CSV table of C-alpha atoms in Angstrom, one decimal:
chain,number,residue,atom,x,y,z
G,14,MET,CA,0.0,0.0,0.0
G,15,GLY,CA,1.4,3.3,-1.0
G,16,ASP,CA,1.3,6.6,0.9
G,17,ALA,CA,-1.3,8.0,-1.6
G,18,GLU,CA,-3.8,5.4,-0.5
G,19,LYS,CA,-3.5,6.1,3.2
G,20,LYS,CA,-5.9,8.5,4.9
G,21,PRO,CA,-4.3,11.1,7.0
G,22,MET,CA,-5.0,10.8,10.7
G,23,LEU,CA,-6.9,13.7,12.4
G,24,ALA,CA,-6.0,15.1,15.8
G,25,GLY,CA,-8.0,13.3,18.5
G,26,GLU,CA,-8.6,10.1,16.4
G,27,PRO,CA,-7.7,6.9,18.2
G,28,PHE,CA,-4.8,5.1,16.7
G,29,GLY,CA,-6.0,2.6,14.1
G,30,SER,CA,-9.6,4.0,13.6
G,31,SER,CA,-10.9,5.5,10.5
G,32,ARG,CA,-13.5,8.3,9.8
G,33,VAL,CA,-15.7,5.8,8.0
G,34,GLU,CA,-16.2,3.8,11.2
G,35,GLN,CA,-17.1,6.9,13.2
G,36,GLU,CA,-19.7,8.0,10.6
G,37,GLU,CA,-21.3,4.6,10.8
G,38,ASN,CA,-21.5,4.8,14.6
G,39,ARG,CA,-23.5,8.1,14.5
G,40,ASN,CA,-26.3,8.3,17.1
G,41,TRP,CA,-29.7,8.5,15.4
G,42,THR,CA,-31.7,8.7,18.6
G,43,PRO,CA,-32.1,12.5,18.7
G,44,MET,CA,-33.3,12.7,15.1
G,45,ILE,CA,-35.8,9.9,15.7
G,46,VAL,CA,-37.1,11.5,18.9
G,47,GLY,CA,-37.4,14.9,17.1
G,48,ALA,CA,-39.4,13.3,14.2
G,49,VAL,CA,-41.8,11.6,16.6
G,50,LEU,CA,-42.4,14.9,18.5
G,51,VAL,CA,-43.2,16.7,15.2
G,52,VAL,CA,-45.7,13.9,14.2
G,53,VAL,CA,-47.3,14.1,17.6
G,54,ALA,CA,-47.6,17.9,17.5
G,55,ILE,CA,-49.2,17.8,14.0
G,56,ALA,CA,-51.7,15.1,15.2
G,57,LEU,CA,-52.6,17.2,18.2
G,58,ILE,CA,-53.2,20.3,16.1
G,59,VAL,CA,-55.4,18.3,13.7
G,60,VAL,CA,-57.5,16.8,16.6
G,61,PHE,CA,-58.0,20.0,18.5
G,62,THR,CA,-58.7,22.3,15.6
G,63,ARG,CA,-61.1,20.4,13.4
G,64,ASN,CA,-64.8,21.4,13.3
G,65,LYS,CA,-67.1,19.5,15.6
G,66,PRO,CA,-69.7,17.6,13.6
G,67,VAL,CA,-73.4,18.6,13.9
G,68,SER,CA,-75.0,16.6,16.7
G,69,ASN,CA,-77.6,14.1,15.5
G,70,THR,CA,-79.6,14.8,18.6
G,71,PRO,CA,-81.9,17.7,17.8
G,72,ASP,CA,-82.2,20.7,20.1
G,73,PRO,CA,-85.5,20.1,21.9
G,74,TYR,CA,-86.4,23.8,21.6
G,75,ALA,CA,-85.7,23.9,17.8
G,76,ALA,CA,-89.2,22.5,17.2
G,77,ASN,CA,-90.6,25.8,18.5
G,78,VAL,CA,-88.6,27.9,16.0
G,79,GLN,CA,-90.3,28.2,12.6
G,80,ILE,CA,-88.7,29.6,9.4
G,81,SER,CA,-90.8,31.2,6.7
G,82,ASP,CA,-90.8,33.6,3.7
G,83,VAL,CA,-87.2,32.6,2.8
G,84,HIS,CA,-85.6,34.4,-0.2
G,85,MET,CA,-82.1,35.2,-1.4
G,86,ALA,CA,-80.2,38.3,-2.4
G,87,THR,CA,-76.7,39.0,-3.7
G,88,ALA,CA,-74.6,42.1,-3.2
G,89,GLN,CA,-71.1,43.2,-4.0
G,90,ASN,CA,-68.7,43.7,-1.1
G,91,PHE,CA,-66.0,46.4,-0.9
G,92,ALA,CA,-63.3,44.0,-2.1
G,93,GLY,CA,-65.2,43.4,-5.3
G,94,GLY,CA,-66.4,39.9,-4.3
G,95,SER,CA,-70.0,38.7,-4.1
G,96,VAL,CA,-71.9,38.1,-0.9
G,97,THR,CA,-75.2,36.1,-0.8
G,98,TYR,CA,-77.8,36.8,1.8
G,99,ILE,CA,-80.5,34.3,2.8
G,100,GLU,CA,-83.3,36.2,4.5
G,101,GLY,CA,-86.7,35.3,5.9
G,102,THR,CA,-88.8,35.4,9.0
G,103,LEU,CA,-88.1,33.5,12.3
G,104,SER,CA,-91.1,32.7,14.6
G,105,ASN,CA,-90.9,31.7,18.2
G,106,THR,CA,-93.9,29.5,19.0
G,107,GLY,CA,-92.5,28.4,22.3
G,108,THR,CA,-92.5,29.8,25.9
G,109,LYS,CA,-88.9,31.0,26.2
G,110,LYS,CA,-87.0,34.0,24.7
G,111,ILE,CA,-84.6,33.0,21.9
G,112,THR,CA,-81.2,34.6,22.4
G,113,GLY,CA,-79.4,32.8,19.5
G,114,ALA,CA,-79.9,30.2,16.8
G,115,ARG,CA,-77.8,28.1,14.4
G,116,VAL,CA,-79.1,26.7,11.2
G,117,GLN,CA,-77.8,24.1,8.8
G,118,VAL,CA,-78.1,25.4,5.2
G,119,THR,CA,-78.2,22.6,2.6
G,120,PHE,CA,-77.3,23.5,-1.0
G,121,ARG,CA,-77.9,20.9,-3.7
G,122,ASN,CA,-76.8,20.4,-7.3
G,123,SER,CA,-78.9,19.6,-10.4
G,124,LEU,CA,-78.9,15.9,-9.4
G,125,ASN,CA,-80.3,16.8,-6.0
G,126,GLU,CA,-77.0,15.8,-4.3
G,127,ILE,CA,-75.7,17.9,-1.3
G,128,VAL,CA,-72.8,20.1,-2.4
G,129,ASP,CA,-72.5,22.2,0.8
G,130,ASP,CA,-74.3,22.1,4.2
G,131,PRO,CA,-72.6,24.6,6.6
G,132,VAL,CA,-74.0,25.3,10.1
G,133,LEU,CA,-74.2,29.1,10.5
G,134,PRO,CA,-75.4,31.6,13.1
G,135,VAL,CA,-78.7,33.5,12.4
G,136,MET,CA,-78.6,37.3,12.6
G,137,ALA,CA,-81.9,38.9,13.5
G,138,LEU,CA,-83.2,42.4,12.5
G,139,GLN,CA,-82.4,44.7,15.3
G,140,PRO,CA,-85.6,46.6,16.3
G,141,ASP,CA,-85.7,50.3,17.1
G,142,THR,CA,-82.7,51.3,15.0
G,143,PRO,CA,-82.7,54.2,12.5
G,144,ILE,CA,-81.2,51.9,9.8
G,145,VAL,CA,-81.8,48.3,8.8
G,146,ASP,CA,-79.3,46.4,11.0
G,147,TYR,CA,-79.0,42.7,11.5
G,148,GLY,CA,-77.1,41.4,14.5
G,149,PRO,CA,-76.8,38.7,17.1
G,150,MET,CA,-80.2,37.7,18.7
G,151,ASP,CA,-78.8,38.2,22.2
G,152,ARG,CA,-78.9,42.0,21.6
G,153,ALA,CA,-82.6,41.8,21.0
G,154,PRO,CA,-84.1,38.4,22.0
G,155,ILE,CA,-87.2,37.1,20.3
G,156,GLY,CA,-89.9,36.6,22.9
G,157,PRO,CA,-92.6,33.9,23.0
G,158,GLY,CA,-95.1,34.4,20.2
G,159,GLN,CA,-92.9,37.0,18.4
G,160,LYS,CA,-91.6,37.0,14.8
G,161,ARG,CA,-88.4,38.7,13.5
G,162,ASP,CA,-86.8,39.0,10.1
G,163,PHE,CA,-83.4,37.2,9.9
G,164,ARG,CA,-80.4,37.1,7.7
G,165,ILE,CA,-77.7,34.5,7.1
G,166,THR,CA,-74.6,35.7,5.2
G,167,MET,CA,-72.7,33.4,2.8
G,168,GLU,CA,-69.4,34.6,1.3
G,169,HIS,CA,-68.9,31.4,-0.8
G,170,ILE,CA,-71.4,28.9,-2.3
G,171,SER,CA,-70.3,25.9,-4.3
G,172,ALA,CA,-70.1,26.5,-8.1
G,173,ASP,CA,-72.1,23.2,-8.4
G,174,TRP,CA,-75.1,24.6,-6.6
G,175,ASN,CA,-78.3,24.4,-8.6
G,176,GLY,CA,-79.4,28.0,-7.9
G,177,GLN,CA,-82.5,27.1,-5.9
G,178,VAL,CA,-83.2,28.4,-2.4
G,179,PRO,CA,-81.4,26.0,0.0
G,180,GLN,CA,-83.1,23.9,2.7
G,181,ILE,CA,-82.7,25.6,6.1
G,182,LYS,CA,-83.0,23.6,9.3
G,183,VAL,CA,-82.7,24.9,12.9
G,184,VAL,CA,-80.1,22.8,14.6
G,185,GLY,CA,-79.4,24.8,17.8
G,186,VAL,CA,-81.2,27.4,19.9
G,187,SER,CA,-80.1,29.4,22.9
G,188,THR,CA,-82.9,30.4,25.2
G,189,ASN,CA,-83.4,32.6,28.2
C-alpha cells in the first residue's frame, strides 16, 4: 500500500480507527425523537382544531322555531367579491326567549346531491334602530309568540349549486 492510499489521521482520532467507522456509529436517537415529536404535534393540532360535527340529537327547543318567507339576495362587497344573503322570518312558537340560533343550510346540485351544508349563526333584524341592522339575537331576543326578520350571510357557495333556495333547518337554539 502506497502513501497515496492512506488517509491522514486527524487530531484526536484513536490510533487505528478511520473516519468511516465513526460516521457509521452516529447516534440517530435525537433525530428519531425529534421526528416523533413533530408527528405528535401535528396530530394534536389536527385533533383539536377540526370542526365538531353537527350533533344528530336535535335541540329540543328547535321545534318551537319556525322559518318562513325565505328568499335570497346577492350584493357586492367592498373587495369586489360577491356576498349572498339568505333572508326570511323567524317565529318563536315556544314559551322562552330566543337569544341565539344556528341553522344548517343545505345546498344541492342539479342531481339533488348535497354540495354544501354549513352550520351558520342566524342574525336577526335589530328593532328600534334608525337603519336596517342585523345582529346577534342576544342583543334583542325574540320573545314567545314573536316574529323577527333574519339574515344569514354566505361569502362562498359551491359552483355546483343548482341556484335554488337551500333547505334551512334549525339545529341549535339558545334560550333565556
